[in-house]
């Protein structure tokens, strides 16, 4: 059964303090790993798709990386506006997304 | 419209009543997904539409839940005889042009775009 586990559940950072979020996955044949950002009261907003081990993608202060067992979302010098819940998902049958429980990130000035 | 829209944004109902939740996908998107997000939980898949057909209903939690899609566009999720455990945010997503990646080269072609959700509270 396809499964996604995210850690930590919550992370508090000071502005400028870099860190990483982890997404471990178990899937029979990876057909895409997705990172989304979700702000309170809103739907998830697409960030990245990764397909093969070694692949990396960047967007502003965020960089996503992928190995055969996990993905990391690295946040460099975060700002308060980076505060959100970050969701990781893998593509399952019929392209449905199988999500982890998310990591709640709070960045304080 | 520019994005996926859902209505109502909030719905409060009494236990035992029926509710209908609506999703308007991005124009031209043939694939439509419903997910549920309970408090403190990740998103849970409910049902997938390709056009007006639903080839994957495996996530519907009980026969009180049903959904339909008409004209390959708007979808309605219906919950009959609501229970308190149905309280959650119901999210809709759409993608283009179809739901099957097959052997298509990897790209963001099939990324799913989410609506803002409907927050359902069953008293």
JSON list of C-alpha atoms in Angstrom, two decimals:
[
{"chain": "A", "resi": 1, "resn": "UNK", "atom": "CA", "xyz": [0.00, 0.00, 0.00]},
{"chain": "A", "resi": 2, "resn": "UNK", "atom": "CA", "xyz": [1.28, 3.45, -0.95]},
{"chain": "A", "resi": 3, "resn": "UNK", "atom": "CA", "xyz": [2.16, 5.52, 2.09]},
{"chain": "A", "resi": 4, "resn": "UNK", "atom": "CA", "xyz": [3.59, 8.96, 2.85]},
{"chain": "A", "resi": 5, "resn": "UNK", "atom": "CA", "xyz": [4.98, 10.08, 6.22]},
{"chain": "A", "resi": 6, "resn": "UNK", "atom": "CA", "xyz": [6.05, 13.64, 6.96]},
{"chain": "A", "resi": 7, "resn": "UNK", "atom": "CA", "xyz": [8.23, 14.92, 9.77]},
{"chain": "A", "resi": 8, "resn": "UNK", "atom": "CA", "xyz": [8.29, 16.89, 11.90]},
{"chain": "A", "resi": 9, "resn": "UNK", "atom": "CA", "xyz": [4.59, 17.52, 12.52]},
{"chain": "A", "resi": 10, "resn": "UNK", "atom": "CA", "xyz": [5.39, 21.10, 13.45]},
{"chain": "A", "resi": 11, "resn": "UNK", "atom": "CA", "xyz": [8.47, 23.28, 13.16]},
{"chain": "A", "resi": 12, "resn": "UNK", "atom": "CA", "xyz": [9.16, 26.68, 14.62]},
{"chain": "A", "resi": 13, "resn": "UNK", "atom": "CA", "xyz": [11.98, 28.73, 13.12]},
{"chain": "A", "resi": 14, "resn": "UNK", "atom": "CA", "xyz": [13.40, 32.17, 13.64]},
{"chain": "A", "resi": 15, "resn": "UNK", "atom": "CA", "xyz": [13.52, 34.34, 10.58]},
{"chain": "A", "resi": 16, "resn": "UNK", "atom": "CA", "xyz": [16.69, 33.49, 8.66]},
{"chain": "A", "resi": 17, "resn": "UNK", "atom": "CA", "xyz": [17.13, 30.09, 10.34]},
{"chain": "A", "resi": 18, "resn": "UNK", "atom": "CA", "xyz": [17.40, 27.50, 7.56]},
{"chain": "A", "resi": 19, "resn": "UNK", "atom": "CA", "xyz": [15.97, 24.01, 7.99]},
{"chain": "A", "resi": 20, "resn": "UNK", "atom": "CA", "xyz": [14.54, 20.99, 6.16]},
{"chain": "A", "resi": 21, "resn": "UNK", "atom": "CA", "xyz": [11.24, 19.14, 6.11]},
{"chain": "A", "resi": 22, "resn": "UNK", "atom": "CA", "xyz": [11.18, 15.42, 5.49]},
{"chain": "A", "resi": 23, "resn": "UNK", "atom": "CA", "xyz": [8.81, 13.26, 3.43]},
{"chain": "A", "resi": 24, "resn": "UNK", "atom": "CA", "xyz": [9.31, 9.50, 3.49]},
{"chain": "A", "resi": 25, "resn": "UNK", "atom": "CA", "xyz": [7.35, 7.44, 1.01]},
{"chain": "A", "resi": 26, "resn": "UNK", "atom": "CA", "xyz": [6.55, 3.85, 0.16]},
{"chain": "A", "resi": 27, "resn": "UNK", "atom": "CA", "xyz": [5.13, 3.33, -3.29]},
{"chain": "A", "resi": 28, "resn": "UNK", "atom": "CA", "xyz": [5.20, 0.62, -5.92]},
{"chain": "A", "resi": 29, "resn": "UNK", "atom": "CA", "xyz": [6.77, 2.54, -8.78]},
{"chain": "A", "resi": 30, "resn": "UNK", "atom": "CA", "xyz": [7.11, 6.27, -8.17]},
{"chain": "A", "resi": 31, "resn": "UNK", "atom": "CA", "xyz": [5.19, 8.29, -10.77]},
{"chain": "A", "resi": 32, "resn": "UNK", "atom": "CA", "xyz": [5.72, 11.66, -9.17]},
{"chain": "A", "resi": 33, "resn": "UNK", "atom": "CA", "xyz": [6.23, 13.20, -5.75]},
{"chain": "A", "resi": 34, "resn": "UNK", "atom": "CA", "xyz": [4.50, 16.50, -5.13]},
{"chain": "A", "resi": 35, "resn": "UNK", "atom": "CA", "xyz": [4.99, 19.33, -2.66]},
{"chain": "A", "resi": 36, "resn": "UNK", "atom": "CA", "xyz": [2.13, 21.70, -1.89]},
{"chain": "A", "resi": 37, "resn": "UNK", "atom": "CA", "xyz": [1.82, 24.67, 0.41]},
{"chain": "A", "resi": 38, "resn": "UNK", "atom": "CA", "xyz": [-1.45, 25.23, 2.30]},
{"chain": "A", "resi": 39, "resn": "UNK", "atom": "CA", "xyz": [-2.37, 28.45, 4.09]},
{"chain": "A", "resi": 40, "resn": "UNK", "atom": "CA", "xyz": [-5.13, 28.46, 6.73]},
{"chain": "A", "resi": 41, "resn": "UNK", "atom": "CA", "xyz": [-8.59, 28.38, 5.18]},
{"chain": "A", "resi": 42, "resn": "UNK", "atom": "CA", "xyz": [-7.26, 27.82, 1.66]},
{"chain": "A", "resi": 43, "resn": "UNK", "atom": "CA", "xyz": [-6.71, 24.93, -0.69]},
{"chain": "A", "resi": 44, "resn": "UNK", "atom": "CA", "xyz": [-3.24, 23.50, -1.32]},
{"chain": "A", "resi": 45, "resn": "UNK", "atom": "CA", "xyz": [-1.04, 25.46, -3.72]},
{"chain": "A", "resi": 46, "resn": "UNK", "atom": "CA", "xyz": [1.27, 23.49, -6.00]},
{"chain": "A", "resi": 47, "resn": "UNK", "atom": "CA", "xyz": [5.00, 23.97, -5.46]},
{"chain": "A", "resi": 48, "resn": "UNK", "atom": "CA", "xyz": [7.03, 21.16, -7.09]},
{"chain": "A", "resi": 49, "resn": "UNK", "atom": "CA", "xyz": [6.89, 17.80, -8.81]},
{"chain": "A", "resi": 50, "resn": "UNK", "atom": "CA", "xyz": [9.86, 15.43, -8.65]},
{"chain": "A", "resi": 51, "resn": "UNK", "atom": "CA", "xyz": [10.09, 12.22, -10.65]},
{"chain": "A", "resi": 52, "resn": "UNK", "atom": "CA", "xyz": [13.49, 10.57, -10.21]},
{"chain": "A", "resi": 53, "resn": "UNK", "atom": "CA", "xyz": [16.12, 10.15, -7.52]},
{"chain": "A", "resi": 54, "resn": "UNK", "atom": "CA", "xyz": [18.67, 12.93, -7.62]},
{"chain": "A", "resi": 55, "resn": "UNK", "atom": "CA", "xyz": [16.26, 15.44, -9.07]},
{"chain": "A", "resi": 56, "resn": "UNK", "atom": "CA", "xyz": [16.15, 18.91, -7.49]},
{"chain": "A", "resi": 57, "resn": "UNK", "atom": "CA", "xyz": [13.86, 21.89, -8.02]},
{"chain": "A", "resi": 58, "resn": "UNK", "atom": "CA", "xyz": [14.03, 25.39, -6.60]},
{"chain": "A", "resi": 59, "resn": "UNK", "atom": "CA", "xyz": [11.64, 28.25, -6.11]},
{"chain": "A", "resi": 60, "resn": "UNK", "atom": "CA", "xyz": [12.73, 31.34, -4.22]},
{"chain": "A", "resi": 61, "resn": "UNK", "atom": "CA", "xyz": [13.81, 30.16, -0.74]},
{"chain": "A", "resi": 62, "resn": "UNK", "atom": "CA", "xyz": [12.58, 26.59, -1.28]},
{"chain": "A", "resi": 63, "resn": "UNK", "atom": "CA", "xyz": [14.45, 23.65, -2.74]},
{"chain": "A", "resi": 64, "resn": "UNK", "atom": "CA", "xyz": [13.01, 20.16, -3.08]},
{"chain": "A", "resi": 65, "resn": "UNK", "atom": "CA", "xyz": [15.20, 17.08, -3.45]},
{"chain": "A", "resi": 66, "resn": "UNK", "atom": "CA", "xyz": [14.38, 13.42, -4.00]},
{"chain": "A", "resi": 67, "resn": "UNK", "atom": "CA", "xyz": [15.99, 10.07, -3.15]},
{"chain": "A", "resi": 68, "resn": "UNK", "atom": "CA", "xyz": [14.62, 6.58, -3.62]},
{"chain": "A", "resi": 69, "resn": "UNK", "atom": "CA", "xyz": [12.98, 6.63, -0.20]},
{"chain": "A", "resi": 70, "resn": "UNK", "atom": "CA", "xyz": [12.40, 10.25, 0.75]},
{"chain": "A", "resi": 71, "resn": "UNK", "atom": "CA", "xyz": [12.16, 13.86, -0.28]},
{"chain": "A", "resi": 72, "resn": "UNK", "atom": "CA", "xyz": [13.36, 16.95, 1.51]},
{"chain": "A", "resi": 73, "resn": "UNK", "atom": "CA", "xyz": [12.04, 20.47, 1.31]},
{"chain": "A", "resi": 74, "resn": "UNK", "atom": "CA", "xyz": [14.88, 22.77, 2.23]},
{"chain": "A", "resi": 75, "resn": "UNK", "atom": "CA", "xyz": [13.99, 26.28, 3.36]},
{"chain": "A", "resi": 76, "resn": "UNK", "atom": "CA", "xyz": [16.85, 28.76, 3.20]},
{"chain": "A", "resi": 77, "resn": "UNK", "atom": "CA", "xyz": [16.72, 31.95, 5.28]},
{"chain": "A", "resi": 78, "resn": "UNK", "atom": "CA", "xyz": [12.95, 31.72, 5.80]},
{"chain": "A", "resi": 79, "resn": "UNK", "atom": "CA", "xyz": [10.72, 34.74, 6.24]},
{"chain": "A", "resi": 80, "resn": "UNK", "atom": "CA", "xyz": [7.48, 35.01, 8.24]},
{"chain": "A", "resi": 81, "resn": "UNK", "atom": "CA", "xyz": [5.50, 34.78, 5.00]},
{"chain": "A", "resi": 82, "resn": "UNK", "atom": "CA", "xyz": [6.83, 31.23, 4.53]},
{"chain": "A", "resi": 83, "resn": "UNK", "atom": "CA", "xyz": [4.68, 30.18, 7.48]},
{"chain": "A", "resi": 84, "resn": "UNK", "atom": "CA", "xyz": [2.20, 27.56, 6.25]},
{"chain": "A", "resi": 85, "resn": "UNK", "atom": "CA", "xyz": [1.52, 23.85, 6.23]},
{"chain": "A", "resi": 86, "resn": "UNK", "atom": "CA", "xyz": [3.65, 22.00, 3.70]},
{"chain": "A", "resi": 87, "resn": "UNK", "atom": "CA", "xyz": [2.13, 18.87, 2.22]},
{"chain": "A", "resi": 88, "resn": "UNK", "atom": "CA", "xyz": [3.89, 16.03, 0.43]},
{"chain": "A", "resi": 89, "resn": "UNK", "atom": "CA", "xyz": [2.07, 13.56, -1.82]},
{"chain": "A", "resi": 90, "resn": "UNK", "atom": "CA", "xyz": [2.78, 10.74, -4.24]},
{"chain": "A", "resi": 91, "resn": "UNK", "atom": "CA", "xyz": [0.80, 9.87, -7.33]},
{"chain": "A", "resi": 92, "resn": "UNK", "atom": "CA", "xyz": [-1.32, 6.76, -6.94]},
{"chain": "A", "resi": 93, "resn": "UNK", "atom": "CA", "xyz": [-3.67, 4.91, -9.25]},
{"chain": "A", "resi": 94, "resn": "UNK", "atom": "CA", "xyz": [-5.72, 7.10, -11.61]},
{"chain": "A", "resi": 95, "resn": "UNK", "atom": "CA", "xyz": [-3.35, 9.94, -10.65]},
{"chain": "A", "resi": 96, "resn": "UNK", "atom": "CA", "xyz": [-5.03, 10.46, -7.29]},
{"chain": "A", "resi": 97, "resn": "UNK", "atom": "CA", "xyz": [-2.67, 12.01, -4.76]},
{"chain": "A", "resi": 98, "resn": "UNK", "atom": "CA", "xyz": [-1.77, 10.19, -1.56]},
{"chain": "A", "resi": 99, "resn": "UNK", "atom": "CA", "xyz": [-0.87, 12.80, 1.01]},
{"chain": "A", "resi": 100, "resn": "UNK", "atom": "CA", "xyz": [1.13, 12.86, 4.20]},
{"chain": "A", "resi": 101, "resn": "UNK", "atom": "CA", "xyz": [-0.28, 14.63, 7.25]},
{"chain": "A", "resi": 102, "resn": "UNK", "atom": "CA", "xyz": [1.83, 17.73, 6.57]},
{"chain": "A", "resi": 103, "resn": "UNK", "atom": "CA", "xyz": [4.34, 19.83, 8.46]},
{"chain": "A", "resi": 104, "resn": "UNK", "atom": "CA", "xyz": [3.12, 23.07, 10.08]},
{"chain": "A", "resi": 105, "resn": "UNK", "atom": "CA", "xyz": [5.86, 25.65, 9.73]},
{"chain": "A", "resi": 106, "resn": "UNK", "atom": "CA", "xyz": [5.91, 28.83, 11.79]},
{"chain": "A", "resi": 107, "resn": "UNK", "atom": "CA", "xyz": [8.60, 31.43, 11.08]},
{"chain": "A", "resi": 108, "resn": "UNK", "atom": "CA", "xyz": [8.93, 34.14, 13.70]},
{"chain": "A", "resi": 109, "resn": "UNK", "atom": "CA", "xyz": [10.55, 37.54, 13.17]},
{"chain": "B", "resi": 1, "resn": "UNK", "atom": "CA", "xyz": [-12.97, 30.90, -14.38]},
{"chain": "B", "resi": 2, "resn": "UNK", "atom": "CA", "xyz": [-9.33, 31.39, -13.52]},
{"chain": "B", "resi": 3, "resn": "UNK", "atom": "CA", "xyz": [-9.24, 28.70, -10.88]},
{"chain": "B", "resi": 4, "resn": "UNK", "atom": "CA", "xyz": [-11.22, 25.93, -9.24]},
{"chain": "B", "resi": 5, "resn": "UNK", "atom": "CA", "xyz": [-14.20, 27.28, -7.33]},
{"chain": "B", "resi": 6, "resn": "UNK", "atom": "CA", "xyz": [-16.27, 25.59, -4.66]},
{"chain": "B", "resi": 7, "resn": "UNK", "atom": "CA", "xyz": [-19.53, 26.44, -2.97]},
{"chain": "B", "resi": 8, "resn": "UNK", "atom": "CA", "xyz": [-20.60, 26.99, -0.35]},
{"chain": "B", "resi": 9, "resn": "UNK", "atom": "CA", "xyz": [-17.43, 28.01, 1.45]},
{"chain": "B", "resi": 10, "resn": "UNK", "atom": "CA", "xyz": [-18.98, 27.03, 4.76]},
{"chain": "B", "resi": 11, "resn": "UNK", "atom": "CA", "xyz": [-21.91, 24.76, 5.56]},
{"chain": "B", "resi": 12, "resn": "UNK", "atom": "CA", "xyz": [-23.37, 24.06, 8.98]},
{"chain": "B", "resi": 13, "resn": "UNK", "atom": "CA", "xyz": [-25.99, 21.35, 9.14]},
{"chain": "B", "resi": 14, "resn": "UNK", "atom": "CA", "xyz": [-27.77, 19.19, 11.66]},
{"chain": "B", "resi": 15, "resn": "UNK", "atom": "CA", "xyz": [-27.06, 15.52, 12.05]},
{"chain": "B", "resi": 16, "resn": "UNK", "atom": "CA", "xyz": [-29.24, 13.47, 9.73]},
{"chain": "B", "resi": 17, "resn": "UNK", "atom": "CA", "xyz": [-29.70, 16.16, 7.07]},
{"chain": "B", "resi": 18, "resn": "UNK", "atom": "CA", "xyz": [-28.46, 15.83, 3.48]},
{"chain": "B", "resi": 19, "resn": "UNK", "atom": "CA", "xyz": [-25.91, 18.27, 2.04]},
{"chain": "B", "resi": 20, "resn": "UNK", "atom": "CA", "xyz": [-24.67, 19.05, -1.46]},
{"chain": "B", "resi": 21, "resn": "UNK", "atom": "CA", "xyz": [-21.25, 20.48, -2.17]},
{"chain": "B", "resi": 22, "resn": "UNK", "atom": "CA", "xyz": [-20.39, 21.96, -5.55]},
{"chain": "B", "resi": 23, "resn": "UNK", "atom": "CA", "xyz": [-17.15, 22.14, -7.51]},
{"chain": "B", "resi": 24, "resn": "UNK", "atom": "CA", "xyz": [-16.47, 24.16, -10.67]},
{"chain": "B", "resi": 25, "resn": "UNK", "atom": "CA", "xyz": [-13.18, 22.96, -12.18]},
{"chain": "B", "resi": 26, "resn": "UNK", "atom": "CA", "xyz": [-10.84, 24.95, -14.38]},
{"chain": "B", "resi": 27, "resn": "UNK", "atom": "CA", "xyz": [-12.32, 25.21, -17.86]},
{"chain": "B", "resi": 28, "resn": "UNK", "atom": "CA", "xyz": [-11.08, 22.40, -20.09]},
{"chain": "B", "resi": 29, "resn": "UNK", "atom": "CA", "xyz": [-9.86, 20.21, -17.26]},
{"chain": "B", "resi": 30, "resn": "UNK", "atom": "CA", "xyz": [-11.25, 16.73, -17.82]},
{"chain": "B", "resi": 31, "resn": "UNK", "atom": "CA", "xyz": [-10.00, 15.16, -14.59]},
{"chain": "B", "resi": 32, "resn": "UNK", "atom": "CA", "xyz": [-11.68, 16.09, -11.31]},
{"chain": "B", "resi": 33, "resn": "UNK", "atom": "CA", "xyz": [-10.90, 14.81, -7.82]},
{"chain": "B", "resi": 34, "resn": "UNK", "atom": "CA", "xyz": [-12.62, 15.15, -4.45]},
{"chain": "B", "resi": 35, "resn": "UNK", "atom": "CA", "xyz": [-10.61, 14.97, -1.23]},
{"chain": "B", "resi": 36, "resn": "UNK", "atom": "CA", "xyz": [-11.50, 15.35, 2.44]},
{"chain": "B", "resi": 37, "resn": "UNK", "atom": "CA", "xyz": [-9.32, 16.98, 5.08]},
{"chain": "B", "resi": 38, "resn": "UNK", "atom": "CA", "xyz": [-10.28, 16.31, 8.68]},
{"chain": "B", "resi": 39, "resn": "UNK", "atom": "CA", "xyz": [-8.87, 18.36, 11.53]},
{"chain": "B", "resi": 40, "resn": "UNK", "atom": "CA", "xyz": [-5.17, 17.61, 11.93]},
{"chain": "B", "resi": 41, "resn": "UNK", "atom": "CA", "xyz": [-5.24, 15.01, 9.15]},
{"chain": "B", "resi": 42, "resn": "UNK", "atom": "CA", "xyz": [-3.79, 14.88, 5.69]},
{"chain": "B", "resi": 43, "resn": "UNK", "atom": "CA", "xyz": [-5.95, 15.02, 2.60]},
{"chain": "B", "resi": 44, "resn": "UNK", "atom": "CA", "xyz": [-7.88, 11.81, 1.98]},
{"chain": "B", "resi": 45, "resn": "UNK", "atom": "CA", "xyz": [-8.93, 10.86, -1.57]},
{"chain": "B", "resi": 46, "resn": "UNK", "atom": "CA", "xyz": [-12.66, 10.33, -2.11]},
{"chain": "B", "resi": 47, "resn": "UNK", "atom": "CA", "xyz": [-13.47, 10.00, -5.82]},
{"chain": "B", "resi": 48, "resn": "UNK", "atom": "CA", "xyz": [-12.03, 10.65, -9.28]},
{"chain": "B", "resi": 49, "resn": "UNK", "atom": "CA", "xyz": [-13.91, 11.72, -12.41]},
{"chain": "B", "resi": 50, "resn": "UNK", "atom": "CA", "xyz": [-12.66, 11.51, -15.97]},
{"chain": "B", "resi": 51, "resn": "UNK", "atom": "CA", "xyz": [-15.22, 13.43, -17.95]},
{"chain": "B", "resi": 52, "resn": "UNK", "atom": "CA", "xyz": [-18.59, 12.39, -16.54]},
{"chain": "B", "resi": 53, "resn": "UNK", "atom": "CA", "xyz": [-17.45, 8.92, -15.51]},
{"chain": "B", "resi": 54, "resn": "UNK", "atom": "CA", "xyz": [-16.06, 7.94, -12.12]},
{"chain": "B", "resi": 55, "resn": "UNK", "atom": "CA", "xyz": [-13.58, 5.10, -12.64]},
{"chain": "B", "resi": 56, "resn": "UNK", "atom": "CA", "xyz": [-12.28, 5.34, -9.07]},
{"chain": "B", "resi": 57, "resn": "UNK", "atom": "CA", "xyz": [-14.74, 5.66, -6.18]},
{"chain": "B", "resi": 58, "resn": "UNK", "atom": "CA", "xyz": [-12.55, 3.74, -3.78]},
{"chain": "B", "resi": 59, "resn": "UNK", "atom": "CA", "xyz": [-12.22, 6.57, -1.26]},
{"chain": "B", "resi": 60, "resn": "UNK", "atom": "CA", "xyz": [-15.92, 7.14, -0.57]},
{"chain": "B", "resi": 61, "resn": "UNK", "atom": "CA", "xyz": [-16.26, 6.20, 3.12]},
{"chain": "B", "resi": 62, "resn": "UNK", "atom": "CA", "xyz": [-19.82, 4.86, 2.99]},
{"chain": "B", "resi": 63, "resn": "UNK", "atom": "CA", "xyz": [-22.88, 4.57, 0.77]},
{"chain": "B", "resi": 64, "resn": "UNK", "atom": "CA", "xyz": [-24.12, 7.85, 2.26]},
{"chain": "B", "resi": 65, "resn": "UNK", "atom": "CA", "xyz": [-21.57, 9.56, 0.01]},
{"chain": "B", "resi": 66, "resn": "UNK", "atom": "CA", "xyz": [-22.17, 9.98, -3.72]},
{"chain": "B", "resi": 67, "resn": "UNK", "atom": "CA", "xyz": [-21.00, 12.30, -6.44]},
{"chain": "B", "resi": 68, "resn": "UNK", "atom": "CA", "xyz": [-21.85, 13.14, -9.98]},
{"chain": "B", "resi": 69, "resn": "UNK", "atom": "CA", "xyz": [-20.43, 15.25, -12.76]},
{"chain": "B", "resi": 70, "resn": "UNK", "atom": "CA", "xyz": [-22.42, 16.69, -15.62]},
{"chain": "B", "resi": 71, "resn": "UNK", "atom": "CA", "xyz": [-21.30, 18.11, -18.95]},
{"chain": "B", "resi": 72, "resn": "UNK", "atom": "CA", "xyz": [-17.74, 17.19, -18.11]},
{"chain": "B", "resi": 73, "resn": "UNK", "atom": "CA", "xyz": [-17.61, 20.26, -15.87]},
{"chain": "B", "resi": 74, "resn": "UNK", "atom": "CA", "xyz": [-19.43, 20.90, -12.59]},
{"chain": "B", "resi": 75, "resn": "UNK", "atom": "CA", "xyz": [-19.41, 18.19, -9.96]},
{"chain": "B", "resi": 76, "resn": "UNK", "atom": "CA", "xyz": [-21.62, 17.75, -6.92]},
{"chain": "B", "resi": 77, "resn": "UNK", "atom": "CA", "xyz": [-20.71, 15.72, -3.85]},
{"chain": "B", "resi": 78, "resn": "UNK", "atom": "CA", "xyz": [-23.75, 14.64, -1.85]},
{"chain": "B", "resi": 79, "resn": "UNK", "atom": "CA", "xyz": [-23.69, 13.39, 1.71]},
{"chain": "B", "resi": 80, "resn": "UNK", "atom": "CA", "xyz": [-26.94, 11.84, 2.92]},
{"chain": "B", "resi": 81, "resn": "UNK", "atom": "CA", "xyz": [-27.97, 11.55, 6.56]},
{"chain": "B", "resi": 82, "resn": "UNK", "atom": "CA", "xyz": [-24.90, 13.47, 7.73]},
{"chain": "B", "resi": 83, "resn": "UNK", "atom": "CA", "xyz": [-23.05, 12.34, 10.83]},
{"chain": "B", "resi": 84, "resn": "UNK", "atom": "CA", "xyz": [-20.75, 14.33, 13.11]},
{"chain": "B", "resi": 85, "resn": "UNK", "atom": "CA", "xyz": [-17.74, 12.40, 11.80]},
{"chain": "B", "resi": 86, "resn": "UNK", "atom": "CA", "xyz": [-18.47, 13.86, 8.35]},
{"chain": "B", "resi": 87, "resn": "UNK", "atom": "CA", "xyz": [-17.32, 17.26, 9.61]},
{"chain": "B", "resi": 88, "resn": "UNK", "atom": "CA", "xyz": [-14.26, 18.21, 7.57]},
{"chain": "B", "resi": 89, "resn": "UNK", "atom": "CA", "xyz": [-13.05, 20.43, 4.76]},
{"chain": "B", "resi": 90, "resn": "UNK", "atom": "CA", "xyz": [-14.00, 18.99, 1.39]},
{"chain": "B", "resi": 91, "resn": "UNK", "atom": "CA", "xyz": [-11.57, 19.93, -1.37]},
{"chain": "B", "resi": 92, "resn": "UNK", "atom": "CA", "xyz": [-11.92, 19.61, -5.10]},
{"chain": "B", "resi": 93, "resn": "UNK", "atom": "CA", "xyz": [-9.06, 19.54, -7.59]},
{"chain": "B", "resi": 94, "resn": "UNK", "atom": "CA", "xyz": [-8.86, 19.42, -11.36]},
{"chain": "B", "resi": 95, "resn": "UNK", "atom": "CA", "xyz": [-6.13, 18.62, -13.86]},
{"chain": "B", "resi": 96, "resn": "UNK", "atom": "CA", "xyz": [-5.54, 18.60, -17.58]},
{"chain": "B", "resi": 97, "resn": "UNK", "atom": "CA", "xyz": [-5.93, 17.03, -20.02]},
{"chain": "B", "resi": 98, "resn": "UNK", "atom": "CA", "xyz": [-6.70, 13.60, -18.53]},
{"chain": "B", "resi": 99, "resn": "UNK", "atom": "CA", "xyz": [-5.93, 11.67, -15.39]},
{"chain": "B", "resi": 100, "resn": "UNK", "atom": "CA", "xyz": [-3.66, 9.05, -16.87]},
{"chain": "B", "resi": 101, "resn": "UNK", "atom": "CA", "xyz": [0.08, 9.80, -17.12]},
{"chain": "B", "resi": 102, "resn": "UNK", "atom": "CA", "xyz": [0.77, 6.51, -18.91]},
{"chain": "B", "resi": 103, "resn": "UNK", "atom": "CA", "xyz": [4.16, 6.68, -20.56]},
{"chain": "B", "resi": 104, "resn": "UNK", "atom": "CA", "xyz": [3.95, 10.43, -21.09]},
{"chain": "B", "resi": 105, "resn": "UNK", "atom": "CA", "xyz": [7.25, 12.19, -20.32]},
{"chain": "B", "resi": 106, "resn": "UNK", "atom": "CA", "xyz": [7.36, 13.55, -16.79]},
{"chain": "B", "resi": 107, "resn": "UNK", "atom": "CA", "xyz": [6.22, 17.13, -16.48]},
{"chain": "B", "resi": 108, "resn": "UNK", "atom": "CA", "xyz": [3.84, 19.23, -14.44]},
{"chain": "B", "resi": 109, "resn": "UNK", "atom": "CA", "xyz": [1.25, 18.47, -17.11]},
{"chain": "B", "resi": 110, "resn": "UNK", "atom": "CA", "xyz": [-0.96, 16.56, -14.71]},
{"chain": "B", "resi": 111, "resn": "UNK", "atom": "CA", "xyz": [-0.56, 18.68, -11.62]},
{"chain": "B", "resi": 112, "resn": "UNK", "atom": "CA", "xyz": [-3.76, 19.09, -9.68]},
{"chain": "B", "resi": 113, "resn": "UNK", "atom": "CA", "xyz": [-5.12, 22.55, -8.96]},
{"chain": "B", "resi": 114, "resn": "UNK", "atom": "CA", "xyz": [-7.17, 22.81, -5.80]},
{"chain": "B", "resi": 115, "resn": "UNK", "atom": "CA", "xyz": [-10.18, 24.90, -4.92]},
{"chain": "B", "resi": 116, "resn": "UNK", "atom": "CA", "xyz": [-10.54, 26.72, -1.59]},
{"chain": "B", "resi": 117, "resn": "UNK", "atom": "CA", "xyz": [-12.66, 23.96, -0.09]},
{"chain": "B", "resi": 118, "resn": "UNK", "atom": "CA", "xyz": [-16.01, 23.72, 1.67]},
{"chain": "B", "resi": 119, "resn": "UNK", "atom": "CA", "xyz": [-15.88, 23.55, 5.45]},
{"chain": "B", "resi": 120, "resn": "UNK", "atom": "CA", "xyz": [-18.69, 21.24, 6.60]},
{"chain": "B", "resi": 121, "resn": "UNK", "atom": "CA", "xyz": [-19.77, 21.23, 10.22]},
{"chain": "B", "resi": 122, "resn": "UNK", "atom": "CA", "xyz": [-22.34, 18.68, 11.36]},
{"chain": "B", "resi": 123, "resn": "UNK", "atom": "CA", "xyz": [-23.92, 19.56, 14.70]}
]
